[in-house]
CSV table of N, CA and C in Angstrom, one decimal:
chain,number,residue,atom,x,y,z
A,194,UNK,N,-70.6,28.0,21.4
A,194,UNK,CA,-71.2,26.5,20.1
A,194,UNK,C,-71.4,25.8,21.4
A,195,UNK,N,-72.1,24.2,21.0
A,195,UNK,CA,-71.7,23.3,22.2
A,195,UNK,C,-72.6,22.4,21.0
A,196,UNK,N,-72.1,21.0,21.1
A,196,UNK,CA,-72.2,20.1,20.7
A,196,UNK,C,-74.0,19.4,20.0
A,197,UNK,N,-74.4,20.4,21.1
A,197,UNK,CA,-75.7,19.9,21.4
A,197,UNK,C,-76.4,20.8,20.2
A,198,UNK,N,-75.5,21.9,20.0
A,198,UNK,CA,-77.0,22.9,19.5
A,198,UNK,C,-75.9,23.5,16.9
A,199,UNK,N,-74.9,22.7,17.1
A,199,UNK,CA,-74.9,22.3,16.1
A,199,UNK,C,-76.1,22.1,14.8
A,200,UNK,N,-75.9,22.4,13.7
A,200,UNK,CA,-77.1,21.9,13.3
A,200,UNK,C,-76.7,22.6,11.7
A,201,UNK,N,-76.9,21.8,10.2
A,201,UNK,CA,-76.6,22.2,9.1
A,201,UNK,C,-76.9,23.3,8.2
A,202,UNK,N,-76.6,24.1,6.9
A,202,UNK,CA,-76.1,24.6,7.5
A,202,UNK,C,-77.6,25.5,6.2
A,203,UNK,N,-78.8,26.2,6.4
A,203,UNK,CA,-80.3,26.1,5.8
A,203,UNK,C,-79.5,25.7,4.2
A,204,UNK,N,-80.8,24.9,4.0
A,204,UNK,CA,-81.2,24.5,2.4
A,204,UNK,C,-79.8,23.6,1.7
A,205,UNK,N,-79.3,23.2,3.2
A,205,UNK,CA,-78.6,22.3,3.1
A,205,UNK,C,-78.5,20.6,3.1
A,206,UNK,N,-79.8,19.9,3.9
A,206,UNK,CA,-80.4,19.7,3.3
A,206,UNK,C,-82.5,19.5,3.4
A,207,UNK,N,-83.0,18.4,2.9
A,207,UNK,CA,-84.1,18.7,2.4
A,207,UNK,C,-84.6,17.6,2.6
A,208,UNK,N,-85.8,17.7,2.6
A,208,UNK,CA,-86.8,16.5,3.3
A,208,UNK,C,-87.1,15.3,2.6
A,209,UNK,N,-87.3,14.2,2.2
A,209,UNK,CA,-86.2,12.6,2.0
A,209,UNK,C,-88.6,13.0,1.2
A,210,UNK,N,-88.3,12.4,0.2
A,210,UNK,CA,-89.4,12.2,-0.7
A,210,UNK,C,-90.6,11.2,-0.1
A,211,UNK,N,-91.5,11.4,0.7
A,211,UNK,CA,-92.4,9.4,1.0
A,211,UNK,C,-93.9,9.9,0.4
A,212,UNK,N,-93.4,8.5,-1.1
A,212,UNK,CA,-94.2,8.6,-2.1
A,212,UNK,C,-94.9,7.1,-0.6
A,213,UNK,N,-96.7,7.2,-2.0
A,213,UNK,CA,-97.3,6.5,-0.7
A,213,UNK,C,-98.4,6.4,0.0
A,214,UNK,N,-98.0,7.8,0.6
A,214,UNK,CA,-98.6,8.5,1.6
A,214,UNK,C,-99.7,9.1,1.2
A,215,UNK,N,-100.4,8.7,1.0
A,215,UNK,CA,-102.5,9.2,0.8
A,215,UNK,C,-102.6,10.4,-0.5
A,216,UNK,N,-103.1,10.6,-0.8
A,216,UNK,CA,-104.3,11.9,-2.0
A,216,UNK,C,-103.6,13.0,-1.8
A,217,UNK,N,-103.9,13.5,-0.4
A,217,UNK,CA,-103.2,14.8,0.1
A,217,UNK,C,-101.6,15.1,-0.5
A,218,UNK,N,-101.3,13.8,-0.1
A,218,UNK,CA,-99.2,14.4,-0.9
A,218,UNK,C,-98.6,15.1,-2.0
A,219,UNK,N,-100.0,13.9,-2.7
A,219,UNK,CA,-99.3,14.6,-4.1
A,219,UNK,C,-99.1,13.5,-4.8
A,220,UNK,N,-98.2,11.6,-4.2
A,220,UNK,CA,-98.3,10.7,-4.4
A,220,UNK,C,-98.4,9.9,-4.1
A,221,UNK,N,-99.6,9.3,-3.8
A,221,UNK,CA,-99.9,8.4,-3.2
A,221,UNK,C,-100.6,7.9,-3.8
A,222,UNK,N,-101.0,6.3,-4.3
A,222,UNK,CA,-101.8,5.2,-4.8
A,222,UNK,C,-101.2,4.8,-5.4
A,223,UNK,N,-100.6,5.0,-7.3
A,223,UNK,CA,-99.5,5.1,-7.9
A,223,UNK,C,-97.8,4.9,-7.2
A,224,UNK,N,-98.0,6.0,-6.1
A,224,UNK,CA,-96.4,6.5,-6.2
A,224,UNK,C,-95.3,7.3,-6.8
A,225,UNK,N,-96.3,7.5,-7.9
A,225,UNK,CA,-95.3,8.0,-8.9
A,225,UNK,C,-95.1,7.3,-10.4
A,226,UNK,N,-95.2,5.8,-9.7
A,226,UNK,CA,-94.4,4.8,-10.7
A,226,UNK,C,-95.3,4.9,-12.4
A,227,UNK,N,-97.0,5.1,-11.6
A,227,UNK,CA,-97.1,4.9,-12.6
A,227,UNK,C,-98.5,4.2,-12.9
A,228,UNK,N,-98.9,3.4,-14.2
A,228,UNK,CA,-100.0,2.3,-14.1
A,228,UNK,C,-99.0,1.0,-14.2
A,229,UNK,N,-100.0,-0.1,-13.7
A,229,UNK,CA,-99.0,-1.6,-14.6
A,229,UNK,C,-97.8,-0.9,-15.0
A,230,UNK,N,-97.3,-2.4,-15.7
A,230,UNK,CA,-96.5,-3.1,-16.0
A,230,UNK,C,-94.9,-2.9,-15.0
A,231,UNK,N,-93.7,-3.8,-15.9
A,231,UNK,CA,-92.5,-3.9,-15.2
A,231,UNK,C,-91.9,-2.8,-14.1
A,232,UNK,N,-91.6,-1.8,-14.7
A,232,UNK,CA,-91.5,-0.5,-13.9
A,232,UNK,C,-92.7,-0.1,-12.9
A,233,UNK,N,-93.4,-0.8,-12.2
A,233,UNK,CA,-94.3,-0.1,-11.9
A,233,UNK,C,-94.0,-0.9,-10.9
A,234,UNK,N,-93.4,-2.5,-10.7
A,234,UNK,CA,-93.8,-2.8,-9.5
A,234,UNK,C,-92.0,-3.1,-8.6
A,235,UNK,N,-91.6,-3.6,-7.5
A,235,UNK,CA,-90.4,-3.6,-6.8
A,235,UNK,C,-90.2,-4.5,-6.8
A,236,UNK,N,-88.2,-4.5,-7.7
A,236,UNK,CA,-87.5,-5.1,-7.9
A,236,UNK,C,-87.7,-5.3,-9.4
A,237,UNK,N,-89.0,-5.2,-10.2
A,237,UNK,CA,-88.2,-4.5,-11.8
A,237,UNK,C,-88.0,-3.7,-12.8
A,238,UNK,N,-87.0,-4.5,-13.1
A,238,UNK,CA,-86.4,-3.2,-14.2
A,238,UNK,C,-85.7,-4.2,-15.2
A,239,UNK,N,-85.2,-4.4,-15.9
A,239,UNK,CA,-84.5,-4.1,-16.8
A,239,UNK,C,-82.4,-4.4,-17.2
A,240,UNK,N,-82.1,-4.7,-18.0
A,240,UNK,CA,-80.2,-4.2,-17.7
A,240,UNK,C,-80.1,-3.0,-18.5
A,241,UNK,N,-79.0,-2.6,-18.3
A,241,UNK,CA,-79.0,-1.4,-19.1
A,241,UNK,C,-78.7,-1.2,-20.5
A,242,UNK,N,-79.5,-1.6,-21.8
A,242,UNK,CA,-78.9,-1.9,-23.2
A,242,UNK,C,-79.8,-2.3,-24.2
A,243,UNK,N,-80.6,-2.6,-23.1
A,243,UNK,CA,-81.8,-4.0,-23.0
A,243,UNK,C,-82.7,-3.1,-24.1
A,244,UNK,N,-83.2,-3.3,-24.6
A,244,UNK,CA,-84.3,-2.5,-26.1
A,244,UNK,C,-86.2,-3.4,-26.1
A,245,UNK,N,-86.5,-4.8,-25.2
A,245,UNK,CA,-87.6,-5.4,-24.5
A,245,UNK,C,-87.8,-6.2,-26.0
A,246,UNK,N,-86.1,-6.7,-26.2
A,246,UNK,CA,-86.4,-8.5,-27.6
A,246,UNK,C,-85.3,-7.7,-28.3
A,247,UNK,N,-86.2,-6.9,-28.8
A,247,UNK,CA,-85.3,-6.6,-30.0
A,247,UNK,C,-83.4,-5.7,-30.0
A,248,UNK,N,-82.5,-6.3,-31.8
A,248,UNK,CA,-81.5,-6.7,-31.2
A,248,UNK,C,-80.5,-5.3,-30.5
A,249,UNK,N,-79.8,-5.4,-29.6
A,249,UNK,CA,-79.1,-4.2,-28.9
A,249,UNK,C,-78.8,-3.0,-29.6
A,250,UNK,N,-78.6,-2.1,-29.9
A,250,UNK,CA,-77.7,-1.1,-30.3
A,250,UNK,C,-76.4,-1.3,-30.2
A,251,UNK,N,-76.0,-1.7,-29.3
A,251,UNK,CA,-74.6,-3.0,-29.2
A,251,UNK,C,-73.9,-3.6,-29.9
A,252,UNK,N,-75.1,-4.2,-30.0
A,252,UNK,CA,-74.9,-5.4,-31.4
A,252,UNK,C,-75.4,-5.7,-32.6
A,253,UNK,N,-76.0,-4.6,-32.9
A,253,UNK,CA,-76.4,-4.5,-34.3
A,253,UNK,C,-74.7,-3.7,-35.3
A,254,UNK,N,-75.0,-3.1,-34.1
A,254,UNK,CA,-73.3,-2.3,-35.0
A,254,UNK,C,-72.6,-3.4,-35.4
A,255,UNK,N,-71.7,-2.8,-36.7
A,255,UNK,CA,-70.0,-3.7,-36.6
A,255,UNK,C,-68.7,-3.3,-35.3
A,256,UNK,N,-68.8,-4.9,-35.4
A,256,UNK,CA,-67.4,-4.4,-34.0
A,256,UNK,C,-65.9,-4.0,-35.8
A,257,UNK,N,-65.8,-2.6,-34.5
A,257,UNK,CA,-64.4,-2.3,-35.5
A,257,UNK,C,-63.3,-1.4,-35.0
A,258,UNK,N,-62.6,-1.8,-35.1
A,258,UNK,CA,-61.1,-1.3,-35.1
A,258,UNK,C,-60.4,-1.9,-33.3
A,259,UNK,N,-59.0,-1.2,-33.5
A,259,UNK,CA,-58.3,-1.7,-32.1
A,259,UNK,C,-56.9,-1.2,-32.4
A,260,UNK,N,-57.5,-0.2,-30.7
A,260,UNK,CA,-55.9,0.7,-29.8
A,260,UNK,C,-54.9,-0.5,-29.5
A,261,UNK,N,-53.2,0.1,-29.8
A,261,UNK,CA,-53.1,-1.8,-29.3
A,261,UNK,C,-52.1,-0.4,-27.6
A,262,UNK,N,-52.3,-0.9,-26.5
A,262,UNK,CA,-51.8,-0.3,-25.2
A,262,UNK,C,-50.2,-0.4,-25.9
A,263,UNK,N,-49.2,-0.9,-26.6
A,263,UNK,CA,-48.3,-0.9,-26.5
A,263,UNK,C,-47.7,0.4,-27.3
A,264,UNK,N,-48.7,1.4,-28.3
A,264,UNK,CA,-48.3,2.3,-28.2
A,264,UNK,C,-47.7,4.1,-28.0
A,265,UNK,N,-48.0,3.8,-26.3
A,265,UNK,CA,-47.4,4.5,-25.7
A,265,UNK,C,-46.0,4.4,-25.2
A,266,UNK,N,-45.6,3.1,-25.7
A,266,UNK,CA,-44.2,3.7,-25.3
A,266,UNK,C,-43.4,3.5,-26.4
A,267,UNK,N,-44.0,3.8,-28.0
A,267,UNK,CA,-43.3,4.7,-28.6
A,267,UNK,C,-43.3,6.4,-29.2
A,268,UNK,N,-41.9,6.8,-29.6
A,268,UNK,CA,-42.8,8.4,-30.3
A,268,UNK,C,-41.6,8.7,-30.9
A,269,UNK,N,-41.8,9.5,-31.6
A,269,UNK,CA,-40.9,10.1,-32.9
A,269,UNK,C,-40.7,11.3,-32.4
A,270,UNK,N,-39.8,11.5,-33.3
A,270,UNK,CA,-39.0,12.8,-33.0
A,270,UNK,C,-38.1,12.7,-34.7
A,271,UNK,N,-39.2,14.2,-35.4
A,271,UNK,CA,-38.2,14.5,-37.0
A,271,UNK,C,-37.0,15.3,-36.7
A,272,UNK,N,-36.5,15.2,-38.2
A,272,UNK,CA,-34.8,15.8,-38.6
A,272,UNK,C,-35.1,17.4,-37.9
A,273,UNK,N,-36.2,18.4,-38.1
A,273,UNK,CA,-36.0,19.5,-37.7
A,273,UNK,C,-36.2,19.7,-36.4
A,274,UNK,N,-36.5,19.1,-35.3
A,274,UNK,CA,-36.8,18.8,-34.1
A,274,UNK,C,-35.6,18.6,-33.6
A,275,UNK,N,-34.8,17.2,-34.3
A,275,UNK,CA,-33.4,17.2,-33.9
A,275,UNK,C,-32.5,18.3,-33.7
A,276,UNK,N,-32.4,19.0,-35.2
A,276,UNK,CA,-31.5,19.9,-35.2
A,276,UNK,C,-31.7,21.4,-34.5
A,277,UNK,N,-32.9,21.4,-33.9
A,277,UNK,CA,-33.1,22.9,-33.0
A,277,UNK,C,-32.8,22.0,-31.4
A,278,UNK,N,-32.5,20.8,-31.4
A,278,UNK,CA,-32.4,20.6,-30.3
A,278,UNK,C,-30.5,21.0,-29.7
A,279,UNK,N,-30.1,20.6,-30.6
A,279,UNK,CA,-28.1,21.8,-30.7
A,279,UNK,C,-27.8,20.2,-29.6
A,280,UNK,N,-28.1,19.3,-29.8
A,280,UNK,CA,-27.2,18.2,-29.2
A,280,UNK,C,-25.7,17.6,-29.6
A,281,UNK,N,-24.9,17.4,-30.0
A,281,UNK,CA,-23.9,16.6,-30.6
A,281,UNK,C,-24.5,15.1,-30.2
A,282,UNK,N,-24.6,15.0,-29.1
A,282,UNK,CA,-25.1,13.6,-28.8
A,282,UNK,C,-26.4,13.5,-28.0
A,283,UNK,N,-27.2,12.5,-29.2
A,283,UNK,CA,-28.3,12.8,-28.7
A,283,UNK,C,-29.5,11.3,-27.5
A,284,UNK,N,-29.5,10.9,-26.8
A,284,UNK,CA,-30.4,9.3,-26.7
A,284,UNK,C,-31.7,10.0,-26.0
A,285,UNK,N,-32.3,8.8,-25.3
A,285,UNK,CA,-33.7,9.0,-25.6
A,285,UNK,C,-34.2,9.9,-23.8
A,286,UNK,N,-33.5,9.5,-23.5
A,286,UNK,CA,-33.5,10.7,-22.0
A,286,UNK,C,-33.0,12.3,-21.6
A,287,UNK,N,-32.5,12.8,-23.2
A,287,UNK,CA,-32.1,14.0,-23.7
A,287,UNK,C,-33.2,14.6,-24.6
A,288,UNK,N,-34.0,13.2,-24.9
A,288,UNK,CA,-35.3,13.9,-26.0
A,288,UNK,C,-36.5,13.8,-25.0
A,289,UNK,N,-36.5,13.1,-24.0
A,289,UNK,CA,-37.0,13.8,-23.1
A,289,UNK,C,-37.2,14.7,-21.5
A,290,UNK,N,-35.7,15.2,-21.9
A,290,UNK,CA,-35.5,16.4,-20.9
A,290,UNK,C,-35.9,17.5,-21.3
A,291,UNK,N,-35.9,17.2,-22.6
A,291,UNK,CA,-36.0,18.3,-23.7
A,291,UNK,C,-37.9,18.4,-24.2
A,292,UNK,N,-38.2,17.7,-23.9
A,292,UNK,CA,-39.6,18.0,-23.2
A,292,UNK,C,-40.3,16.8,-25.3
A,293,UNK,N,-39.4,16.2,-26.2
A,293,UNK,CA,-39.7,16.8,-27.5
A,293,UNK,C,-40.8,14.4,-27.5
A,294,UNK,N,-40.7,14.0,-26.5
A,294,UNK,CA,-41.8,12.4,-26.2
A,294,UNK,C,-42.1,12.7,-24.9
A,295,UNK,N,-42.8,12.0,-24.5
A,295,UNK,CA,-43.3,11.6,-23.4
A,295,UNK,C,-42.9,10.9,-22.4
A,296,UNK,N,-42.9,11.2,-21.1
A,296,UNK,CA,-42.2,10.2,-20.2
A,296,UNK,C,-42.1,9.2,-20.3
A,297,UNK,N,-43.5,8.1,-20.7
A,297,UNK,CA,-43.6,6.8,-20.7
A,297,UNK,C,-42.6,5.8,-22.0
A,298,UNK,N,-42.3,7.0,-22.4
A,298,UNK,CA,-41.4,6.5,-24.4
A,298,UNK,C,-40.5,6.0,-24.3
A,299,UNK,N,-40.3,4.7,-24.8
A,299,UNK,CA,-38.9,3.5,-24.0
A,299,UNK,C,-38.6,3.3,-25.5
A,300,UNK,N,-39.7,3.3,-26.8
A,300,UNK,CA,-38.6,4.1,-28.3
A,300,UNK,C,-38.5,4.6,-29.1
A,301,UNK,N,-37.8,5.1,-29.2
A,301,UNK,CA,-38.0,6.2,-30.0
A,301,UNK,C,-37.3,6.8,-31.7
A,302,UNK,N,-37.7,6.9,-32.8
A,302,UNK,CA,-37.9,6.8,-34.4
A,302,UNK,C,-37.7,8.4,-34.0
A,303,UNK,N,-36.5,8.4,-35.0
A,303,UNK,CA,-36.8,9.7,-36.5
A,303,UNK,C,-37.2,9.5,-36.9
A,304,UNK,N,-38.3,10.0,-37.7
A,304,UNK,CA,-38.5,10.3,-39.2
A,304,UNK,C,-37.9,11.3,-40.2
A,305,UNK,N,-38.5,11.0,-41.3
A,305,UNK,CA,-37.2,11.9,-42.1
A,305,UNK,C,-38.5,13.5,-42.3
A,306,UNK,N,-38.6,14.8,-41.3
A,306,UNK,CA,-40.1,15.5,-41.8
A,306,UNK,C,-39.1,16.0,-41.5
A,307,UNK,N,-38.3,17.8,-43.0
A,307,UNK,CA,-37.3,18.2,-42.6
A,307,UNK,C,-36.1,18.4,-43.2
A,308,UNK,N,-35.1,19.2,-42.2
A,308,UNK,CA,-33.5,18.9,-42.8
A,308,UNK,C,-32.7,19.1,-41.5
A,309,UNK,N,-31.8,18.4,-41.5
A,309,UNK,CA,-30.8,18.2,-40.9
A,309,UNK,C,-29.7,19.5,-41.1
A,310,UNK,N,-29.1,19.8,-40.2
A,310,UNK,CA,-27.5,20.4,-41.4
A,310,UNK,C,-25.7,19.8,-39.8
A,311,UNK,N,-26.5,19.8,-38.9
A,311,UNK,CA,-25.7,19.7,-38.1
A,311,UNK,C,-25.2,18.0,-38.0
A,312,UNK,N,-24.0,17.6,-37.9
A,312,UNK,CA,-23.7,16.4,-37.1
A,312,UNK,C,-24.0,15.7,-35.3
A,313,UNK,N,-25.2,14.4,-35.6
A,313,UNK,CA,-25.5,14.2,-34.8
A,313,UNK,C,-25.1,12.7,-34.4
A,314,UNK,N,-24.6,12.3,-33.2
A,314,UNK,CA,-24.6,11.4,-33.0
A,314,UNK,C,-26.1,9.9,-31.9
A,315,UNK,N,-26.7,9.0,-32.1
A,315,UNK,CA,-28.0,8.7,-31.8
A,315,UNK,C,-27.8,7.9,-30.8
A,316,UNK,N,-28.1,7.1,-29.6
A,316,UNK,CA,-27.7,6.2,-28.7
A,316,UNK,C,-28.6,5.9,-28.2
A,317,UNK,N,-29.1,4.9,-29.3
A,317,UNK,CA,-29.9,3.7,-28.6
A,317,UNK,C,-31.7,4.4,-28.7
A,318,UNK,N,-31.5,4.7,-31.1
A,318,UNK,CA,-33.0,5.7,-31.5
A,318,UNK,C,-32.5,4.9,-32.2
A,319,UNK,N,-33.8,4.3,-33.1
A,319,UNK,CA,-33.9,4.2,-34.8
A,319,UNK,C,-34.3,4.7,-35.5
A,320,UNK,N,-33.7,4.9,-37.2
A,320,UNK,CA,-34.5,6.3,-37.8
A,320,UNK,C,-34.8,4.9,-39.2
A,321,UNK,N,-36.2,6.0,-39.9
A,321,UNK,CA,-35.8,5.5,-40.8
A,321,UNK,C,-34.6,5.4,-41.5
A,322,UNK,N,-35.3,4.8,-43.1
A,322,UNK,CA,-34.2,4.9,-43.6
A,322,UNK,C,-33.8,5.8,-44.2
A,323,UNK,N,-35.2,7.5,-44.2
A,323,UNK,CA,-34.6,8.1,-45.2
A,323,UNK,C,-34.1,9.3,-44.5
A,324,UNK,N,-34.3,9.5,-43.0
A,324,UNK,CA,-33.4,10.0,-41.8
A,324,UNK,C,-32.4,9.0,-41.8
A,325,UNK,N,-32.1,8.0,-42.0
A,325,UNK,CA,-30.4,7.5,-41.1
A,325,UNK,C,-30.0,7.9,-43.0
A,326,UNK,N,-30.0,8.5,-44.2
A,326,UNK,CA,-29.7,9.0,-45.4
A,326,UNK,C,-29.5,10.5,-44.7
A,327,UNK,N,-30.0,10.7,-44.6
A,327,UNK,CA,-29.9,12.8,-44.3
A,327,UNK,C,-28.8,12.7,-43.0
A,328,UNK,N,-29.6,12.0,-42.0
A,328,UNK,CA,-28.4,12.3,-41.0
A,328,UNK,C,-26.6,11.7,-41.4
A,329,UNK,N,-26.4,10.3,-42.2
A,329,UNK,CA,-25.2,9.9,-41.9
A,329,UNK,C,-24.3,11.3,-43.1
A,330,UNK,N,-24.9,12.3,-44.3
A,330,UNK,CA,-24.5,13.2,-44.9
A,330,UNK,C,-24.3,14.4,-44.5
A,331,UNK,N,-25.4,14.3,-43.3
A,331,UNK,CA,-24.9,15.9,-42.5
A,331,UNK,C,-23.7,15.3,-41.5
A,332,UNK,N,-22.8,14.2,-41.8
A,332,UNK,CA,-21.5,13.7,-41.0
A,332,UNK,C,-22.0,12.8,-39.5
A,333,UNK,N,-23.7,12.3,-39.0
A,333,UNK,CA,-23.4,11.9,-38.0
A,333,UNK,C,-23.4,10.3,-38.1
A,334,UNK,N,-23.9,9.5,-37.0
A,334,UNK,CA,-24.3,8.3,-37.3
A,334,UNK,C,-25.9,7.8,-35.6
A,335,UNK,N,-26.0,6.6,-36.4
A,335,UNK,CA,-26.1,5.8,-35.3
A,335,UNK,C,-25.8,5.5,-34.5
A,336,UNK,N,-25.4,4.5,-33.8
A,336,UNK,CA,-25.1,3.3,-32.4
A,336,UNK,C,-26.9,3.4,-32.2
């Protein structure tokens, strides 16, 4: 193989459409642009979402909702998941290693869903009022 004999694979390249080159090409005269109007002219087009002066859809519909970007740093753990973990002392790093919260999470809160029977000490983890009562009833503590 020589540099002068290299060529692309068959079917990899196709000829560019040559518009406005006579009636025999099938794309002569108006060159596939139809007759008159803004879209037939060079440089003539409109911005995305423009509806000819009618109030555009994105402006007709009401503004709705908001999703806080700080929520990705918050995590929740249930009492059931905490008891299944089987650790005496639990912190955010332990929950990340167990896969109970995401790697981006900075603040974790225990919620009262299920039950806990073993004593667990929480370090740097919050808890709802009901979860706190259940953990302390089982002999655990929240630091």
